[in-house]
Amino acid sequence: MESVDSRDEEAPLVADSLQVLTPKNYTRDVHILSCAFLLIFLAYGAAQNLETTVNTEGNLGTISLGILYTSFTCFSLVASLVVRVLGSKNALILGTTGYWLFVAANLFPSWYTMVPASLYLGFAASIIWVGEGTYLTAAALSHASNHKLHEGTVIGSFNGEFWGMFASHQFVGNLITLAVLKDDKGGSTSGTTLLFIVFLGVITLGTILMCFLRKEEDKGEKETADASVNFYSYLVSLSKSITTLLADVRMLLIIPLFAYSGLQQAFVWAEFTKEIVTPALGVSGVGGAMAVYGAFDAICSLAAGRLTTGLPSITFIVSGGAIAQVVVFLWILINYSVTSGVLGTLYPLIMAALLGIGDGVLNTQLSALLGILFKHDTVTANPTLIRQIFVW
């Protein structure tokens, strides 16, 4: 009887030890992060697409976006410090507030609402994107280590899922825009007001979802939040990190790709919607064209992420995406003009699809490339930080 009792007493201990040895699965956190970004950016992305066509008085929309991205650039210099102090999860949650305030400001668009909201969103965007890159890369590396998987494959898969979900925000958000403004060719105040109220609710859901992320305890992401962290030492450390990166020939070769990525996105968000889509399809057509852009962006992000195995695959995939966008730019420069009829409707949609293919490829592959080449410095070698410091 003693031996039976002894085995019964030891059984829970064996079960407990097995439970402890079970490696953490970080795919849950990638699902949550991806869905939260989808909700937040389907609202913000659609609002941004309409900014230059709705807030036209005094070029308020265009200037607001200019202020936003100038602020984004400036705050990106200190964003990694904020992420180190807060932790990436808290930085992600705080970052969502900027998008909420920016959309809310569009309910009462004026210089007194849009300018402060744009300034704050620049700060919020800098920390949410540095936090995202840090969190996602740390999760991928931890998942690969825990499950004995190839790091490059996991980084590519995680980035593919995230950027695929993120890219679909253009599709979903602009379908909502199309549905709300379908009978509003001129972009009336009542139609856009209802649209922005819906977007505020969606961003709120995204913020709540972000709270369910598991707090990352990885040493590469969480350094310390005590009083020893100060601004001067951070600037010295950042300067050294940037100098080290600039001395690395791999980074020098990557910077032009980030420059192109940022420029093509700026073209799509501002000039393409204003100069190509609106004259052909009207304000309500912006939602439809950008929905096509988002759909192809999402599909190519997911596909590119699945196909990523290392540097050779990244080179091949990026080349294909760049060629798709070159076709559009040559088309616009050489032979495009606004026409009526079916072709007049079809041309902007074809352009949007090709531009979406290129953007989906670039987002996924450049993030994966940095994660593979600079995996030991996930905060400084962050896609957003690199783009803002070296491109702007």
Short mmCIF file of C-alpha atoms in Angstrom, two decimals:
data_model
loop_
_atom_site.label_atom_id
_atom_site.label_comp_id
_atom_site.label_asym_id
_atom_site.label_seq_id
_atom_site.Cartn_x
_atom_site.Cartn_y
_atom_site.Cartn_z
CA MET A 1 0.00 0.00 0.00
CA GLU A 2 2.86 2.36 0.76
CA SER A 3 4.29 1.96 -2.73
CA VAL A 4 0.86 2.69 -4.31
CA ASP A 5 0.42 5.77 -2.11
CA SER A 6 3.93 6.88 -2.96
CA ARG A 7 3.24 6.65 -6.71
CA ASP A 8 -0.03 8.58 -6.27
CA GLU A 9 1.78 11.33 -4.42
CA GLU A 10 4.50 11.57 -7.05
CA ALA A 11 2.11 11.72 -10.03
CA PRO A 12 1.14 15.40 -9.57
CA LEU A 13 4.81 16.28 -9.34
CA VAL A 14 5.47 14.65 -12.70
CA ALA A 15 2.52 16.49 -14.26
CA ASP A 16 3.73 19.77 -12.79
CA SER A 17 7.22 19.23 -14.20
CA LEU A 18 5.79 18.50 -17.65
CA GLN A 19 3.72 21.66 -17.47
CA VAL A 20 6.77 23.72 -16.57
CA LEU A 21 8.79 22.23 -19.41
CA THR A 22 6.13 23.03 -22.02
CA PRO A 23 7.61 25.81 -24.19
CA LYS A 24 5.70 29.04 -24.62
CA ASN A 25 3.84 29.40 -27.88
CA TYR A 26 4.01 32.98 -29.14
CA THR A 27 1.65 32.53 -32.07
CA ARG A 28 -1.26 33.63 -29.83
CA ASP A 29 0.42 36.99 -29.25
CA VAL A 30 1.08 37.44 -32.98
CA HIS A 31 -2.62 36.80 -33.66
CA ILE A 32 -3.65 39.39 -31.06
CA LEU A 33 -1.11 41.97 -32.21
CA SER A 34 -2.11 41.52 -35.84
CA CYS A 35 -5.85 41.81 -35.15
CA ALA A 36 -5.36 44.88 -32.92
CA PHE A 37 -3.34 46.67 -35.60
CA LEU A 38 -5.95 45.71 -38.20
CA LEU A 39 -8.72 47.37 -36.16
CA ILE A 40 -6.73 50.50 -35.36
CA PHE A 41 -5.34 51.06 -38.84
CA LEU A 42 -8.45 50.21 -40.82
CA ALA A 43 -9.93 53.29 -39.14
CA TYR A 44 -6.85 55.51 -39.31
CA GLY A 45 -5.82 54.41 -42.81
CA ALA A 46 -9.21 55.17 -44.31
CA ALA A 47 -9.31 58.54 -42.50
CA GLN A 48 -5.83 59.36 -43.80
CA ASN A 49 -6.83 58.51 -47.37
CA LEU A 50 -9.66 61.05 -47.13
CA GLU A 51 -7.65 63.73 -45.36
CA THR A 52 -6.49 65.64 -48.45
CA THR A 53 -9.88 65.42 -50.18
CA VAL A 54 -12.18 66.24 -47.22
CA ASN A 55 -10.22 68.87 -45.25
CA THR A 56 -9.41 71.10 -48.21
CA GLU A 57 -9.92 74.54 -46.67
CA GLY A 58 -6.53 76.20 -46.41
CA ASN A 59 -4.96 72.81 -47.31
CA LEU A 60 -5.72 71.74 -43.74
CA GLY A 61 -5.61 68.03 -44.59
CA THR A 62 -2.31 68.18 -46.46
CA ILE A 63 -0.64 70.37 -43.83
CA SER A 64 -1.93 68.15 -41.01
CA LEU A 65 -0.32 65.12 -42.63
CA GLY A 66 2.90 67.08 -43.10
CA ILE A 67 2.93 68.05 -39.42
CA LEU A 68 2.13 64.46 -38.45
CA TYR A 69 5.06 62.92 -40.31
CA THR A 70 7.47 65.67 -39.30
CA SER A 71 6.51 65.01 -35.68
CA PHE A 72 6.83 61.28 -36.33
CA THR A 73 10.37 61.79 -37.57
CA CYS A 74 11.44 63.91 -34.60
CA PHE A 75 9.93 61.64 -31.96
CA SER A 76 11.39 58.54 -33.61
CA LEU A 77 14.77 59.67 -32.27
CA VAL A 78 13.57 59.06 -28.70
CA ALA A 79 10.97 56.38 -29.36
CA SER A 80 13.22 53.46 -28.47
CA LEU A 81 13.99 55.11 -25.10
CA VAL A 82 10.26 55.32 -24.38
CA VAL A 83 9.83 51.69 -25.39
CA ARG A 84 12.73 50.63 -23.16
CA VAL A 85 11.24 52.49 -20.18
CA LEU A 86 7.61 51.48 -20.67
CA GLY A 87 8.12 48.03 -22.16
CA SER A 88 6.81 47.25 -25.63
CA LYS A 89 3.31 46.21 -24.50
CA ASN A 90 2.68 49.44 -22.59
CA ALA A 91 4.15 51.46 -25.46
CA LEU A 92 1.78 49.75 -27.88
CA ILE A 93 -1.24 50.57 -25.72
CA LEU A 94 -0.18 54.19 -25.22
CA GLY A 95 0.45 54.55 -28.94
CA THR A 96 -3.17 53.72 -29.78
CA THR A 97 -4.39 56.90 -28.04
CA GLY A 98 -2.83 59.09 -30.72
CA TYR A 99 -4.86 57.44 -33.47
CA TRP A 100 -8.06 57.81 -31.46
CA LEU A 101 -7.47 61.54 -30.90
CA PHE A 102 -6.58 62.15 -34.55
CA VAL A 103 -9.79 60.55 -35.82
CA ALA A 104 -11.77 62.41 -33.13
CA ALA A 105 -10.23 65.71 -34.27
CA ASN A 106 -11.67 65.08 -37.74
CA LEU A 107 -15.16 65.41 -36.26
CA PHE A 108 -14.38 69.09 -35.64
CA PRO A 109 -11.66 69.86 -38.21
CA SER A 110 -9.90 73.15 -37.59
CA TRP A 111 -6.38 74.39 -37.03
CA TYR A 112 -6.98 74.22 -33.26
CA THR A 113 -7.90 70.53 -33.32
CA MET A 114 -5.98 69.03 -36.23
CA VAL A 115 -2.55 70.53 -35.51
CA PRO A 116 -2.31 69.37 -31.84
CA ALA A 117 -3.77 65.98 -32.77
CA SER A 118 -1.24 65.59 -35.59
CA LEU A 119 1.65 66.52 -33.31
CA TYR A 120 0.58 64.00 -30.67
CA LEU A 121 -0.06 61.29 -33.25
CA GLY A 122 3.53 61.74 -34.45
CA PHE A 123 4.70 60.80 -30.95
CA ALA A 124 2.19 57.98 -30.59
CA ALA A 125 3.00 56.53 -34.01
CA SER A 126 6.73 56.50 -33.27
CA ILE A 127 6.36 54.46 -30.09
CA ILE A 128 3.68 52.09 -31.42
CA TRP A 129 5.81 51.16 -34.44
CA VAL A 130 9.07 50.78 -32.51
CA GLY A 131 7.11 48.76 -29.95
CA GLU A 132 5.62 46.60 -32.68
CA GLY A 133 8.97 45.84 -34.31
CA THR A 134 10.59 45.10 -30.96
CA TYR A 135 7.74 42.92 -29.71
CA LEU A 136 7.31 40.95 -32.94
CA THR A 137 11.01 40.20 -33.44
CA ALA A 138 11.51 39.24 -29.79
CA ALA A 139 8.47 36.96 -29.96
CA ALA A 140 9.74 35.31 -33.15
CA LEU A 141 13.22 34.70 -31.73
CA SER A 142 11.79 33.33 -28.47
CA HIS A 143 9.38 31.07 -30.35
CA ALA A 144 12.17 29.76 -32.58
CA SER A 145 14.41 29.12 -29.57
CA ASN A 146 11.69 27.41 -27.51
CA HIS A 147 10.54 25.15 -30.33
CA LYS A 148 13.97 24.54 -31.95
CA LEU A 149 12.92 26.12 -35.25
CA HIS A 150 14.91 28.02 -37.88
CA GLU A 151 14.97 31.70 -36.88
CA GLY A 152 14.69 33.07 -40.41
CA THR A 153 11.63 30.95 -41.15
CA VAL A 154 9.84 31.99 -37.94
CA ILE A 155 10.69 35.67 -38.40
CA GLY A 156 9.41 35.52 -41.97
CA SER A 157 6.24 33.69 -40.92
CA PHE A 158 5.46 36.06 -38.04
CA ASN A 159 6.13 39.13 -40.20
CA GLY A 160 4.07 37.64 -43.02
CA GLU A 161 1.06 37.15 -40.75
CA PHE A 162 1.38 40.58 -39.17
CA TRP A 163 1.88 42.50 -42.41
CA GLY A 164 -0.78 40.46 -44.17
CA MET A 165 -3.33 41.35 -41.49
CA PHE A 166 -2.07 44.92 -41.36
CA ALA A 167 -2.28 45.35 -45.13
CA SER A 168 -5.89 44.17 -45.12
CA HIS A 169 -6.77 47.33 -43.15
CA GLN A 170 -6.80 49.18 -46.44
CA PHE A 171 -9.29 46.68 -47.84
CA VAL A 172 -11.64 46.54 -44.83
CA GLY A 173 -11.39 50.22 -43.88
CA ASN A 174 -12.01 51.47 -47.38
CA LEU A 175 -14.93 49.10 -47.87
CA ILE A 176 -16.49 50.76 -44.82
CA THR A 177 -15.76 54.16 -46.37
CA LEU A 178 -17.30 53.04 -49.65
CA ALA A 179 -20.42 51.74 -47.90
CA VAL A 180 -20.98 54.89 -45.82
CA LEU A 181 -20.20 57.37 -48.60
CA LYS A 182 -21.63 55.41 -51.56
CA ASP A 183 -24.40 57.97 -52.17
CA ASP A 184 -22.23 60.94 -51.27
CA LYS A 185 -20.24 62.00 -54.33
CA GLY A 186 -19.16 65.29 -52.79
CA GLY A 187 -18.13 64.11 -49.33
CA SER A 188 -20.81 65.88 -47.21
CA THR A 189 -20.29 66.71 -43.56
CA SER A 190 -23.02 64.32 -42.34
CA GLY A 191 -21.53 61.36 -44.22
CA THR A 192 -17.96 61.89 -43.03
CA THR A 193 -19.13 62.57 -39.45
CA LEU A 194 -20.89 59.19 -39.30
CA LEU A 195 -17.81 57.56 -40.80
CA PHE A 196 -15.44 59.02 -38.21
CA ILE A 197 -17.75 58.02 -35.34
CA VAL A 198 -17.69 54.42 -36.59
CA PHE A 199 -13.91 54.60 -36.82
CA LEU A 200 -13.63 55.81 -33.21
CA GLY A 201 -15.51 52.72 -32.03
CA VAL A 202 -13.27 50.44 -34.08
CA ILE A 203 -10.07 52.00 -32.66
CA THR A 204 -11.44 51.57 -29.15
CA LEU A 205 -11.91 47.84 -29.79
CA GLY A 206 -8.34 47.61 -31.09
CA THR A 207 -6.99 49.28 -27.94
CA ILE A 208 -8.91 46.86 -25.71
CA LEU A 209 -7.59 43.90 -27.69
CA MET A 210 -4.01 45.18 -27.29
CA CYS A 211 -4.38 44.84 -23.51
CA PHE A 212 -4.53 41.04 -23.88
CA LEU A 213 -0.96 40.80 -25.19
CA ARG A 214 1.39 38.77 -23.01
CA LYS A 215 4.02 40.99 -21.39
CA GLU A 216 7.35 40.20 -23.01
CA GLU A 217 10.16 39.43 -20.54
CA ASP A 218 12.85 38.99 -23.17
CA LYS A 219 16.15 40.60 -22.19
CA GLY A 220 16.57 42.15 -25.60
CA GLU A 221 13.32 44.05 -25.22
CA LYS A 222 13.07 44.94 -21.55
CA GLU A 223 16.16 46.54 -20.18
CA THR A 224 15.11 48.66 -17.20
CA ALA A 225 12.74 51.37 -16.14
CA ASP A 226 14.66 52.73 -13.15
CA ALA A 227 16.16 56.16 -12.59
CA SER A 228 19.49 55.18 -14.08
CA VAL A 229 18.00 55.66 -17.57
CA ASN A 230 18.51 59.28 -18.59
CA PHE A 231 18.13 61.22 -21.78
CA TYR A 232 21.79 62.15 -22.23
CA SER A 233 23.11 58.62 -21.86
CA TYR A 234 20.40 57.41 -24.19
CA LEU A 235 21.42 59.91 -26.89
CA VAL A 236 25.06 58.83 -26.54
CA SER A 237 24.01 55.18 -26.81
CA LEU A 238 21.76 55.91 -29.78
CA SER A 239 24.53 57.82 -31.55
CA LYS A 240 26.93 54.92 -31.06
CA SER A 241 24.33 52.45 -32.32
CA ILE A 242 23.62 54.56 -35.42
CA THR A 243 27.35 54.96 -36.11
CA THR A 244 27.79 51.20 -35.80
CA LEU A 245 24.90 50.58 -38.18
CA LEU A 246 26.23 53.10 -40.71
CA ALA A 247 29.59 51.35 -40.62
CA ASP A 248 27.89 48.09 -41.55
CA VAL A 249 27.79 47.68 -45.32
CA ARG A 250 24.64 45.59 -45.01
CA MET A 251 22.75 48.52 -43.51
CA LEU A 252 24.08 50.90 -46.18
CA LEU A 253 22.64 48.60 -48.82
CA ILE A 254 19.27 48.35 -47.02
CA ILE A 255 18.73 52.11 -46.48
CA PRO A 256 17.81 52.85 -50.16
CA LEU A 257 15.14 50.15 -49.95
CA PHE A 258 13.62 51.83 -46.90
CA ALA A 259 13.81 55.19 -48.66
CA TYR A 260 11.90 53.80 -51.61
CA SER A 261 9.37 52.08 -49.32
CA GLY A 262 8.56 55.33 -47.55
CA LEU A 263 8.34 57.35 -50.77
CA GLN A 264 6.00 54.92 -52.52
CA GLN A 265 3.68 54.88 -49.49
CA ALA A 266 3.61 58.68 -49.40
CA PHE A 267 2.77 58.72 -53.09
CA VAL A 268 -0.14 56.30 -52.63
CA TRP A 269 -1.62 58.02 -49.56
CA ALA A 270 -1.44 61.56 -50.91
CA GLU A 271 -0.85 61.97 -54.65
CA PHE A 272 -2.38 58.76 -56.00
CA THR A 273 -5.70 59.24 -54.18
CA LYS A 274 -5.87 62.95 -55.01
CA GLU A 275 -4.53 63.12 -58.58
CA ILE A 276 -5.38 59.69 -60.04
CA VAL A 277 -8.35 58.21 -58.15
CA THR A 278 -10.48 61.26 -57.28
CA PRO A 279 -10.62 62.76 -60.82
CA ALA A 280 -11.64 59.38 -62.24
CA LEU A 281 -13.88 57.93 -59.51
CA GLY A 282 -14.79 60.83 -57.20
CA VAL A 283 -14.35 61.08 -53.42
CA SER A 284 -16.46 57.96 -52.79
CA GLY A 285 -14.26 56.05 -55.25
CA VAL A 286 -11.19 56.57 -53.05
CA GLY A 287 -12.54 53.90 -50.71
CA GLY A 288 -13.02 51.38 -53.51
CA ALA A 289 -9.60 51.95 -55.08
CA MET A 290 -7.82 51.73 -51.73
CA ALA A 291 -9.80 48.60 -50.88
CA VAL A 292 -8.31 46.98 -53.99
CA TYR A 293 -4.88 48.27 -52.94
CA GLY A 294 -5.33 46.80 -49.46
CA ALA A 295 -6.57 43.44 -50.73
CA PHE A 296 -3.54 42.87 -52.96
CA ASP A 297 -1.25 44.28 -50.26
CA ALA A 298 -2.59 41.76 -47.74
CA ILE A 299 -2.47 38.76 -50.08
CA CYS A 300 1.11 39.48 -51.13
CA SER A 301 2.22 40.10 -47.54
CA LEU A 302 0.91 36.71 -46.44
CA ALA A 303 2.33 34.93 -49.48
CA ALA A 304 5.74 36.63 -49.20
CA GLY A 305 5.96 35.80 -45.51
CA ARG A 306 5.30 32.12 -46.18
CA LEU A 307 7.91 32.02 -48.93
CA THR A 308 10.66 33.68 -46.86
CA THR A 309 13.50 31.30 -45.99
CA GLY A 310 16.57 33.58 -46.06
CA LEU A 311 18.42 36.23 -48.05
CA PRO A 312 18.07 34.63 -51.52
CA SER A 313 14.28 34.38 -51.23
CA ILE A 314 14.03 37.96 -49.92
CA THR A 315 16.06 39.26 -52.89
CA PHE A 316 13.85 37.47 -55.40
CA ILE A 317 10.55 38.52 -53.78
CA VAL A 318 11.52 42.20 -53.36
CA SER A 319 12.61 42.38 -57.01
CA GLY A 320 9.22 41.10 -58.15
CA GLY A 321 7.35 43.68 -56.05
CA ALA A 322 9.53 46.52 -57.29
CA ILE A 323 8.91 45.58 -60.92
CA ALA A 324 5.13 45.68 -60.35
CA GLN A 325 5.36 49.25 -59.05
CA VAL A 326 7.75 50.38 -61.78
CA VAL A 327 5.07 49.42 -64.32
CA VAL A 328 2.62 51.82 -62.63
CA PHE A 329 5.06 54.72 -62.43
CA LEU A 330 6.03 54.38 -66.09
CA TRP A 331 2.35 54.16 -67.03
CA ILE A 332 1.59 57.43 -65.21
CA LEU A 333 4.63 59.24 -66.59
CA ILE A 334 4.31 58.15 -70.20
CA ASN A 335 0.74 57.41 -71.20
CA TYR A 336 -1.92 57.92 -68.50
CA SER A 337 -4.84 60.32 -68.75
CA VAL A 338 -8.29 60.38 -67.16
CA THR A 339 -10.84 58.72 -69.44
CA SER A 340 -14.54 58.00 -69.19
CA GLY A 341 -16.39 54.71 -69.32
CA VAL A 342 -15.33 51.30 -68.11
CA LEU A 343 -11.64 51.85 -68.82
CA GLY A 344 -11.67 55.11 -66.87
CA THR A 345 -12.90 53.16 -63.83
CA LEU A 346 -10.67 50.15 -64.42
CA TYR A 347 -7.31 51.91 -64.84
CA PRO A 348 -7.05 53.35 -61.28
CA LEU A 349 -8.06 49.95 -59.85
CA ILE A 350 -5.35 48.14 -61.82
CA MET A 351 -2.79 50.69 -60.64
CA ALA A 352 -3.97 50.27 -57.05
CA ALA A 353 -3.56 46.49 -57.31
CA LEU A 354 0.01 46.72 -58.64
CA LEU A 355 0.99 49.30 -56.03
CA GLY A 356 -0.49 47.05 -53.32
CA ILE A 357 1.57 44.10 -54.53
CA GLY A 358 4.79 46.10 -54.21
CA ASP A 359 3.92 47.54 -50.79
CA GLY A 360 2.99 44.15 -49.34
CA VAL A 361 6.27 42.65 -50.49
CA LEU A 362 8.38 45.55 -49.19
CA ASN A 363 6.75 45.69 -45.75
CA THR A 364 7.12 41.98 -45.10
CA GLN A 365 10.57 41.43 -46.57
CA LEU A 366 12.34 44.51 -45.18
CA SER A 367 11.13 43.76 -41.65
CA ALA A 368 12.19 40.13 -41.99
CA LEU A 369 15.55 41.20 -43.42
CA LEU A 370 16.34 43.42 -40.43
CA GLY A 371 15.21 40.70 -38.04
CA ILE A 372 17.56 38.19 -39.67
CA LEU A 373 20.62 40.42 -40.10
CA PHE A 374 20.38 42.39 -36.83
CA LYS A 375 18.60 40.00 -34.51
CA HIS A 376 20.76 40.98 -31.53
CA ASP A 377 19.56 44.61 -31.58
CA THR A 378 15.80 44.54 -32.09
CA VAL A 379 15.23 48.06 -30.73
CA THR A 380 17.83 50.13 -32.63
CA ALA A 381 17.63 48.04 -35.82
CA ASN A 382 13.87 48.62 -35.95
CA PRO A 383 12.17 49.12 -39.33
CA THR A 384 10.36 52.30 -38.25
CA LEU A 385 13.39 53.79 -36.53
CA ILE A 386 15.63 53.05 -39.50
CA ARG A 387 13.16 54.57 -41.95
CA GLN A 388 12.73 57.77 -39.93
CA ILE A 389 16.39 58.38 -39.03
CA PHE A 390 18.02 57.45 -42.34
CA VAL A 391 15.31 58.30 -44.86
CA TRP A 392 13.83 61.57 -43.64
#
